[in-house]
PDB file of C-alpha atoms and ligand atoms in Angstrom:
ATOM      1  CA  UNK L   1      37.493 -33.669 147.501  1.00  0.00           C
ATOM      2  CA  UNK L   2      36.025 -35.414 150.563  1.00  0.00           C
ATOM      3  CA  UNK L   3      33.159 -37.841 149.759  1.00  0.00           C
ATOM      4  CA  UNK L   4      33.033 -36.616 146.178  1.00  0.00           C
ATOM      5  CA  UNK L   5      34.502 -39.040 143.655  1.00  0.00           C
ATOM      6  CA  UNK L   6      36.362 -37.352 140.831  1.00  0.00           C
ATOM      7  CA  UNK L   7      34.672 -37.149 137.443  1.00  0.00           C
ATOM      8  CA  UNK L   8      36.431 -36.446 134.168  1.00  0.00           C
ATOM      9  CA  UNK L   9      34.025 -35.871 131.300  1.00  0.00           C
ATOM     10  CA  UNK L  10      34.876 -35.521 127.626  1.00  0.00           C
ATOM     11  CA  UNK L  11      32.586 -33.326 125.532  1.00  0.00           C
ATOM     12  CA  UNK L  12      33.309 -34.200 121.927  1.00  0.00           C
ATOM     13  CA  UNK L  13      31.057 -31.361 120.716  1.00  0.00           C
ATOM     14  CA  UNK L  14      30.396 -31.485 116.925  1.00  0.00           C
ATOM     15  CA  UNK L  15      33.442 -33.621 116.210  1.00  0.00           C
ATOM     16  CA  UNK L  16      34.113 -37.183 115.110  1.00  0.00           C
ATOM     17  CA  UNK L  17      32.607 -39.256 112.378  1.00  0.00           C
ATOM     18  CA  UNK L  18      31.776 -42.872 112.781  1.00  0.00           C
ATOM     19  CA  UNK L  19      35.153 -44.532 112.247  1.00  0.00           C
ATOM     20  CA  UNK L  20      37.146 -41.992 114.287  1.00  0.00           C
ATOM     21  CA  UNK L  21      34.606 -41.866 117.100  1.00  0.00           C
ATOM     22  CA  UNK L  22      34.388 -45.625 117.461  1.00  0.00           C
ATOM     23  CA  UNK L  23      38.185 -45.920 117.372  1.00  0.00           C
ATOM     24  CA  UNK L  24      38.523 -43.265 120.086  1.00  0.00           C
ATOM     25  CA  UNK L  25      35.883 -44.931 122.232  1.00  0.00           C
ATOM     26  CA  UNK L  26      37.635 -48.312 121.907  1.00  0.00           C
ATOM     27  CA  UNK L  27      40.940 -46.686 122.847  1.00  0.00           C
ATOM     28  CA  UNK L  28      39.368 -45.072 125.919  1.00  0.00           C
ATOM     29  CA  UNK L  29      37.768 -48.379 126.916  1.00  0.00           C
ATOM     30  CA  UNK L  30      41.142 -50.086 126.581  1.00  0.00           C
ATOM     31  CA  UNK L  31      42.854 -47.443 128.722  1.00  0.00           C
ATOM     32  CA  UNK L  32      40.115 -47.648 131.321  1.00  0.00           C
ATOM     33  CA  UNK L  33      41.203 -51.203 132.114  1.00  0.00           C
ATOM     34  CA  UNK L  34      44.167 -49.597 133.881  1.00  0.00           C
ATOM     35  CA  UNK L  35      43.749 -48.327 137.432  1.00  0.00           C
ATOM     36  CA  UNK L  36      42.127 -44.914 137.716  1.00  0.00           C
ATOM     37  CA  UNK L  37      40.707 -43.099 140.683  1.00  0.00           C
ATOM     38  CA  UNK L  38      38.044 -41.060 138.928  1.00  0.00           C
ATOM     39  CA  UNK L  39      34.858 -41.768 137.010  1.00  0.00           C
ATOM     40  CA  UNK L  40      35.153 -41.267 133.268  1.00  0.00           C
ATOM     41  CA  UNK L  41      32.355 -40.007 131.034  1.00  0.00           C
ATOM     42  CA  UNK L  42      32.229 -39.540 127.273  1.00  0.00           C
ATOM     43  CA  UNK L  43      29.656 -37.278 125.576  1.00  0.00           C
ATOM     44  CA  UNK L  44      29.780 -37.920 121.822  1.00  0.00           C
ATOM     45  CA  UNK L  45      27.603 -36.205 119.232  1.00  0.00           C
ATOM     46  CA  UNK L  46      24.110 -37.674 118.967  1.00  0.00           C
ATOM     47  CA  UNK L  47      24.925 -39.541 115.765  1.00  0.00           C
ATOM     48  CA  UNK L  48      27.516 -41.625 117.613  1.00  0.00           C
ATOM     49  CA  UNK L  49      25.882 -42.244 120.969  1.00  0.00           C
ATOM     50  CA  UNK L  50      24.757 -45.780 120.125  1.00  0.00           C
ATOM     51  CA  UNK L  51      28.026 -46.810 118.474  1.00  0.00           C
ATOM     52  CA  UNK L  52      30.186 -45.275 121.204  1.00  0.00           C
ATOM     53  CA  UNK L  53      27.989 -46.926 123.810  1.00  0.00           C
ATOM     54  CA  UNK L  54      28.699 -50.303 122.195  1.00  0.00           C
ATOM     55  CA  UNK L  55      32.427 -49.593 122.110  1.00  0.00           C
ATOM     56  CA  UNK L  56      32.419 -48.594 125.794  1.00  0.00           C
ATOM     57  CA  UNK L  57      30.241 -51.489 126.956  1.00  0.00           C
ATOM     58  CA  UNK L  58      31.683 -53.180 130.023  1.00  0.00           C
ATOM     59  CA  UNK L  59      34.476 -50.620 130.392  1.00  0.00           C
ATOM     60  CA  UNK L  60      32.891 -48.681 133.236  1.00  0.00           C
ATOM     61  CA  UNK L  61      33.173 -45.486 131.187  1.00  0.00           C
ATOM     62  CA  UNK L  62      29.830 -43.683 131.253  1.00  0.00           C
ATOM     63  CA  UNK L  63      27.984 -42.272 128.257  1.00  0.00           C
ATOM     64  CA  UNK L  64      26.300 -38.881 128.084  1.00  0.00           C
ATOM     65  CA  UNK L  65      24.471 -36.536 125.751  1.00  0.00           C
ATOM     66  CA  UNK L  66      25.542 -32.976 125.026  1.00  0.00           C
ATOM     67  CA  UNK L  67      22.061 -31.450 125.291  1.00  0.00           C
ATOM     68  CA  UNK L  68      18.421 -32.464 125.499  1.00  0.00           C
ATOM     69  CA  UNK L  69      15.009 -30.983 124.811  1.00  0.00           C
ATOM     70  CA  UNK L  70      12.741 -30.257 127.755  1.00  0.00           C
ATOM     71  CA  UNK L  71       9.820 -32.265 126.368  1.00  0.00           C
ATOM     72  CA  UNK L  72       9.781 -36.086 126.437  1.00  0.00           C
ATOM     73  CA  UNK L  73       8.638 -36.349 122.798  1.00  0.00           C
ATOM     74  CA  UNK L  74       6.831 -34.364 120.149  1.00  0.00           C
ATOM     75  CA  UNK L  75       7.071 -32.174 117.081  1.00  0.00           C
ATOM     76  CA  UNK L  76      10.511 -30.680 117.712  1.00  0.00           C
ATOM     77  CA  UNK L  77      12.482 -31.168 114.521  1.00  0.00           C
ATOM     78  CA  UNK L  78      16.146 -31.838 115.086  1.00  0.00           C
ATOM     79  CA  UNK L  79      15.860 -32.161 118.863  1.00  0.00           C
ATOM     80  CA  UNK L  80      16.526 -35.100 121.159  1.00  0.00           C
ATOM     81  CA  UNK L  81      14.718 -35.753 124.422  1.00  0.00           C
ATOM     82  CA  UNK L  82      16.269 -36.859 127.688  1.00  0.00           C
ATOM     83  CA  UNK L  83      14.199 -40.037 127.407  1.00  0.00           C
ATOM     84  CA  UNK L  84      15.812 -40.750 124.013  1.00  0.00           C
ATOM     85  CA  UNK L  85      19.264 -40.289 125.512  1.00  0.00           C
ATOM     86  CA  UNK L  86      18.391 -42.672 128.318  1.00  0.00           C
ATOM     87  CA  UNK L  87      17.033 -45.149 125.789  1.00  0.00           C
ATOM     88  CA  UNK L  88      20.293 -44.911 123.828  1.00  0.00           C
ATOM     89  CA  UNK L  89      22.311 -45.854 126.901  1.00  0.00           C
ATOM     90  CA  UNK L  90      23.199 -42.508 128.409  1.00  0.00           C
ATOM     91  CA  UNK L  91      23.456 -41.924 132.136  1.00  0.00           C
ATOM     92  CA  UNK L  92      24.313 -38.203 131.955  1.00  0.00           C
ATOM     93  CA  UNK L  93      23.479 -35.141 129.899  1.00  0.00           C
ATOM     94  CA  UNK L  94      25.210 -31.771 129.698  1.00  0.00           C
ATOM     95  CA  UNK L  95      22.771 -28.857 129.883  1.00  0.00           C
ATOM     96  CA  UNK L  96      23.376 -25.138 129.586  1.00  0.00           C
ATOM     97  CA  UNK L  97      26.772 -25.343 127.936  1.00  0.00           C
ATOM     98  CA  UNK L  98      27.864 -21.817 127.050  1.00  0.00           C
ATOM     99  CA  UNK L  99      27.969 -22.717 123.362  1.00  0.00           C
ATOM    100  CA  UNK L 100      24.232 -23.389 123.616  1.00  0.00           C
ATOM    101  CA  UNK L 101      23.555 -20.414 125.863  1.00  0.00           C
ATOM    102  CA  UNK L 102      25.406 -18.077 123.508  1.00  0.00           C
ATOM    103  CA  UNK L 103      24.935 -19.499 120.024  1.00  0.00           C
ATOM    104  CA  UNK L 104      21.473 -21.027 120.473  1.00  0.00           C
ATOM    105  CA  UNK L 105      20.123 -18.349 122.804  1.00  0.00           C
ATOM    106  CA  UNK L 106      19.347 -20.695 125.671  1.00  0.00           C
ATOM    107  CA  UNK L 107      18.241 -18.945 128.835  1.00  0.00           C
ATOM    108  CA  UNK L 108      18.445 -19.964 132.459  1.00  0.00           C
ATOM    109  CA  UNK L 109      14.750 -20.872 132.205  1.00  0.00           C
ATOM    110  CA  UNK L 110      15.522 -23.233 129.311  1.00  0.00           C
ATOM    111  CA  UNK L 111      18.392 -24.786 131.257  1.00  0.00           C
ATOM    112  CA  UNK L 112      16.153 -25.265 134.269  1.00  0.00           C
ATOM    113  CA  UNK L 113      13.535 -27.049 132.130  1.00  0.00           C
ATOM    114  CA  UNK L 114      16.196 -29.253 130.561  1.00  0.00           C
ATOM    115  CA  UNK L 115      17.569 -30.141 133.986  1.00  0.00           C
ATOM    116  CA  UNK L 116      14.103 -31.218 135.079  1.00  0.00           C
ATOM    117  CA  UNK L 117      13.792 -33.234 131.867  1.00  0.00           C
ATOM    118  CA  UNK L 118      17.081 -34.984 132.606  1.00  0.00           C
ATOM    119  CA  UNK L 119      15.866 -35.941 136.079  1.00  0.00           C
ATOM    120  CA  UNK L 120      12.482 -37.060 134.737  1.00  0.00           C
ATOM    121  CA  UNK L 121      14.332 -39.445 132.417  1.00  0.00           C
ATOM    122  CA  UNK L 122      16.636 -40.683 135.172  1.00  0.00           C
ATOM    123  CA  UNK L 123      19.763 -38.931 133.901  1.00  0.00           C
ATOM    124  CA  UNK L 124      22.376 -37.015 135.865  1.00  0.00           C
ATOM    125  CA  UNK L 125      22.295 -33.378 134.706  1.00  0.00           C
ATOM    126  CA  UNK L 126      25.643 -31.644 134.257  1.00  0.00           C
ATOM    127  CA  UNK L 127      24.616 -28.003 134.522  1.00  0.00           C
ATOM    128  CA  UNK L 128      27.121 -25.528 133.069  1.00  0.00           C
ATOM    129  CA  UNK L 129      27.606 -21.979 134.301  1.00  0.00           C
ATOM    130  CA  UNK L 130      30.272 -19.371 133.700  1.00  0.00           C
ATOM    131  CA  UNK L 131      30.933 -15.724 133.056  1.00  0.00           C
ATOM    132  CA  UNK L 132      32.161 -13.959 129.921  1.00  0.00           C
ATOM    133  CA  UNK L 133      35.463 -12.099 129.764  1.00  0.00           C
ATOM    134  CA  UNK L 134      33.747  -8.737 130.022  1.00  0.00           C
ATOM    135  CA  UNK L 135      31.771  -9.886 133.044  1.00  0.00           C
ATOM    136  CA  UNK L 136      34.950 -11.028 134.793  1.00  0.00           C
ATOM    137  CA  UNK L 137      36.829  -7.867 133.915  1.00  0.00           C
ATOM    138  CA  UNK L 138      33.952  -5.824 135.304  1.00  0.00           C
ATOM    139  CA  UNK L 139      34.249  -7.719 138.590  1.00  0.00           C
ATOM    140  CA  UNK L 140      30.887  -9.399 138.124  1.00  0.00           C
ATOM    141  CA  UNK L 141      31.860 -13.062 137.724  1.00  0.00           C
ATOM    142  CA  UNK L 142      30.538 -14.256 141.079  1.00  0.00           C
ATOM    143  CA  UNK L 143      27.255 -12.384 140.682  1.00  0.00           C
ATOM    144  CA  UNK L 144      26.747 -13.657 137.125  1.00  0.00           C
ATOM    145  CA  UNK L 145      27.268 -17.267 138.141  1.00  0.00           C
ATOM    146  CA  UNK L 146      25.071 -16.850 141.226  1.00  0.00           C
ATOM    147  CA  UNK L 147      22.286 -15.547 138.980  1.00  0.00           C
ATOM    148  CA  UNK L 148      22.761 -18.439 136.532  1.00  0.00           C
ATOM    149  CA  UNK L 149      22.500 -20.911 139.401  1.00  0.00           C
ATOM    150  CA  UNK L 150      19.396 -19.234 140.797  1.00  0.00           C
ATOM    151  CA  UNK L 151      17.733 -19.360 137.379  1.00  0.00           C
ATOM    152  CA  UNK L 152      18.989 -22.721 136.122  1.00  0.00           C
ATOM    153  CA  UNK L 153      18.708 -25.035 139.117  1.00  0.00           C
ATOM    154  CA  UNK L 154      15.282 -26.474 139.874  1.00  0.00           C
ATOM    155  CA  UNK L 155      14.143 -27.289 143.387  1.00  0.00           C
ATOM    156  CA  UNK L 156      14.725 -30.850 144.403  1.00  0.00           C
ATOM    157  CA  UNK L 157      18.366 -31.140 143.392  1.00  0.00           C
ATOM    158  CA  UNK L 158      20.350 -33.899 145.063  1.00  0.00           C
ATOM    159  CA  UNK L 159      24.023 -34.754 144.825  1.00  0.00           C
ATOM    160  CA  UNK L 160      23.329 -38.003 142.980  1.00  0.00           C
ATOM    161  CA  UNK L 161      21.484 -36.412 140.047  1.00  0.00           C
ATOM    162  CA  UNK L 162      23.319 -33.119 139.698  1.00  0.00           C
ATOM    163  CA  UNK L 163      26.851 -32.148 138.680  1.00  0.00           C
ATOM    164  CA  UNK L 164      27.878 -28.527 138.258  1.00  0.00           C
ATOM    165  CA  UNK L 165      30.419 -27.426 135.679  1.00  0.00           C
ATOM    166  CA  UNK L 166      32.061 -24.045 136.102  1.00  0.00           C
ATOM    167  CA  UNK L 167      33.173 -23.042 132.627  1.00  0.00           C
ATOM    168  CA  UNK L 168      34.266 -19.437 132.156  1.00  0.00           C
ATOM    169  CA  UNK L 169      33.223 -18.605 128.601  1.00  0.00           C
ATOM    170  CA  UNK L 170      36.535 -16.875 127.916  1.00  0.00           C
ATOM    171  CA  UNK L 171      38.483 -20.006 128.846  1.00  0.00           C
ATOM    172  CA  UNK L 172      36.663 -22.421 126.524  1.00  0.00           C
ATOM    173  CA  UNK L 173      38.786 -23.404 123.559  1.00  0.00           C
ATOM    174  CA  UNK L 174      41.115 -20.436 124.032  1.00  0.00           C
ATOM    175  CA  UNK L 175      44.062 -21.900 125.892  1.00  0.00           C
ATOM    176  CA  UNK L 176      43.373 -19.406 128.681  1.00  0.00           C
ATOM    177  CA  UNK L 177      42.510 -20.534 132.205  1.00  0.00           C
ATOM    178  CA  UNK L 178      41.684 -18.694 135.412  1.00  0.00           C
ATOM    179  CA  UNK L 179      44.167 -18.974 138.243  1.00  0.00           C
ATOM    180  CA  UNK L 180      43.594 -21.931 140.504  1.00  0.00           C
ATOM    181  CA  UNK L 181      42.702 -19.442 143.234  1.00  0.00           C
ATOM    182  CA  UNK L 182      39.996 -17.915 141.026  1.00  0.00           C
ATOM    183  CA  UNK L 183      38.622 -21.360 140.185  1.00  0.00           C
ATOM    184  CA  UNK L 184      38.589 -22.308 143.859  1.00  0.00           C
ATOM    185  CA  UNK L 185      36.863 -19.061 144.833  1.00  0.00           C
ATOM    186  CA  UNK L 186      34.147 -19.659 142.257  1.00  0.00           C
ATOM    187  CA  UNK L 187      33.711 -23.306 143.201  1.00  0.00           C
ATOM    188  CA  UNK L 188      33.331 -22.358 146.872  1.00  0.00           C
ATOM    189  CA  UNK L 189      30.693 -19.787 145.926  1.00  0.00           C
ATOM    190  CA  UNK L 190      28.840 -22.381 143.826  1.00  0.00           C
ATOM    191  CA  UNK L 191      29.132 -24.973 146.582  1.00  0.00           C
ATOM    192  CA  UNK L 192      27.337 -22.685 149.005  1.00  0.00           C
ATOM    193  CA  UNK L 193      24.312 -22.767 146.665  1.00  0.00           C
ATOM    194  CA  UNK L 194      23.995 -26.497 145.880  1.00  0.00           C
ATOM    195  CA  UNK L 195      23.275 -29.626 147.934  1.00  0.00           C
ATOM    196  CA  UNK L 196      26.127 -30.988 150.031  1.00  0.00           C
ATOM    197  CA  UNK L 197      28.152 -33.615 148.221  1.00  0.00           C
ATOM    198  CA  UNK L 198      27.378 -32.298 144.717  1.00  0.00           C
ATOM    199  CA  UNK L 199      30.410 -32.418 142.474  1.00  0.00           C
ATOM    200  CA  UNK L 200      31.725 -29.313 140.749  1.00  0.00           C
ATOM    201  CA  UNK L 201      33.838 -29.735 137.628  1.00  0.00           C
ATOM    202  CA  UNK L 202      36.056 -27.099 136.125  1.00  0.00           C
ATOM    203  CA  UNK L 203      35.980 -26.712 132.331  1.00  0.00           C
ATOM    204  CA  UNK L 204      37.826 -24.470 129.912  1.00  0.00           C
ATOM    205  CA  UNK L 205      41.149 -25.294 128.243  1.00  0.00           C
ATOM    206  CA  UNK L 206      42.002 -28.157 130.582  1.00  0.00           C
ATOM    207  CA  UNK L 207      44.933 -30.083 129.132  1.00  0.00           C
ATOM    208  CA  UNK L 208      47.485 -32.617 130.363  1.00  0.00           C
ATOM    209  CA  UNK L 209      49.876 -29.813 131.357  1.00  0.00           C
ATOM    210  CA  UNK L 210      47.540 -27.780 133.568  1.00  0.00           C
ATOM    211  CA  UNK L 211      45.277 -30.576 134.813  1.00  0.00           C
ATOM    212  CA  UNK L 212      47.354 -31.653 137.792  1.00  0.00           C
ATOM    213  CA  UNK L 213      47.461 -28.197 139.338  1.00  0.00           C
ATOM    214  CA  UNK L 214      43.771 -27.465 138.736  1.00  0.00           C
ATOM    215  CA  UNK L 215      42.578 -30.882 139.864  1.00  0.00           C
ATOM    216  CA  UNK L 216      44.785 -30.944 142.961  1.00  0.00           C
ATOM    217  CA  UNK L 217      42.673 -28.245 144.574  1.00  0.00           C
ATOM    218  CA  UNK L 218      40.165 -29.675 147.039  1.00  0.00           C
ATOM    219  CA  UNK L 219      37.398 -27.505 145.617  1.00  0.00           C
ATOM    220  CA  UNK L 220      37.717 -29.069 142.153  1.00  0.00           C
ATOM    221  CA  UNK L 221      35.990 -32.443 141.794  1.00  0.00           C
ATOM    222  CA  UNK L 222      36.869 -33.079 138.184  1.00  0.00           C
ATOM    223  CA  UNK L 223      36.961 -31.611 134.723  1.00  0.00           C
ATOM    224  CA  UNK L 224      34.756 -31.109 131.689  1.00  0.00           C
ATOM    225  CA  UNK L 225      37.053 -31.313 128.704  1.00  0.00           C
ATOM    226  CA  UNK L 226      36.463 -30.272 125.121  1.00  0.00           C
ATOM    227  CA  UNK L 227      39.454 -30.244 122.772  1.00  0.00           C
ATOM    228  CA  UNK L 228      41.708 -32.462 124.875  1.00  0.00           C
ATOM    229  CA  UNK L 229      39.026 -35.154 125.078  1.00  0.00           C
ATOM    230  CA  UNK L 230      39.456 -35.916 121.381  1.00  0.00           C
ATOM    231  CA  UNK L 231      42.865 -37.518 121.946  1.00  0.00           C
ATOM    232  CA  UNK L 232      42.940 -40.637 124.055  1.00  0.00           C
ATOM    233  CA  UNK L 233      46.324 -39.907 125.609  1.00  0.00           C
ATOM    234  CA  UNK L 234      45.309 -36.379 126.633  1.00  0.00           C
ATOM    235  CA  UNK L 235      41.955 -37.524 128.008  1.00  0.00           C
ATOM    236  CA  UNK L 236      43.623 -40.338 129.902  1.00  0.00           C
ATOM    237  CA  UNK L 237      46.372 -38.085 131.282  1.00  0.00           C
ATOM    238  CA  UNK L 238      43.759 -35.684 132.642  1.00  0.00           C
ATOM    239  CA  UNK L 239      41.886 -38.632 134.143  1.00  0.00           C
ATOM    240  CA  UNK L 240      45.082 -39.765 135.830  1.00  0.00           C
ATOM    241  CA  UNK L 241      45.531 -36.284 137.294  1.00  0.00           C
ATOM    242  CA  UNK L 242      42.117 -36.499 138.940  1.00  0.00           C
ATOM    243  CA  UNK L 243      41.587 -38.063 142.333  1.00  0.00           C
TER     244      UNK L 243
HETATM  245  P1  PGA R 301      37.798 -26.879 125.915  1.00  0.00           P
HETATM  246  O1  PGA R 301      36.202 -26.964 126.062  1.00  0.00           O
HETATM  247  O2  PGA R 301      38.361 -27.917 126.829  1.00  0.00           O
HETATM  248  O3  PGA R 301      38.058 -27.165 124.469  1.00  0.00           O
HETATM  249  O4  PGA R 301      38.190 -25.503 126.320  1.00  0.00           O
HETATM  250  C1  PGA R 301      35.618 -27.133 127.311  1.00  0.00           C
HETATM  251  C2  PGA R 301      34.135 -27.207 127.212  1.00  0.00           C
HETATM  252  O5  PGA R 301      33.552 -26.502 126.375  1.00  0.00           O
HETATM  253  O6  PGA R 301      33.507 -27.979 127.942  1.00  0.00           O
END
């Protein structure tokens, strides 16, 4: 991955209560004292951002949100703005995760607005794209992702404020993964549509067993990890496989 430092990001999703989350964050911070070639990022649920941030302080492990609202503030019950994430210590935010696209009905237009919000607040936006199983089986994966990119990415993207995450919907939480060749093909297609130097993560059932092969490919700049990010040894092993 020339000129693109590896990034391994843990998306805790709607998991972890206070004691478990703080313990995991301390364990990650402890591990991160050991040599590692990649950047590490943890995205806890909103309730734990402040506490996890305290536990990670000084470790070099970055803190991120899992979503943000497009507006900076206002009457949006239950929502969190990018400015609030920044204020809570975040440097990154995931936008357009398929669980939000599919269960919350988020559109490319929403994802685009959230990406702009992230940049407005000074956060790096991790923009997620990926096809469903039916779309891949129909031979439409590349076209679907190209359309998501066209709709989700605002003008003005630069490599320092944007990370792409290719996450095939059918691979998330299923134990299934595309072949490394399929991942590389998709990453190359994405790379042709984003600024030079922008990192592209692969996400979807990454675990300590498959990480080395996936992350060894020059097209893959890191991983966005769900389930395996909830165990320090798995998260660390994937981090060690990167870069
Ligand atoms: P998974 O989730 O690693 O549990 O498949 C990945 C993701 O949703 O980012």
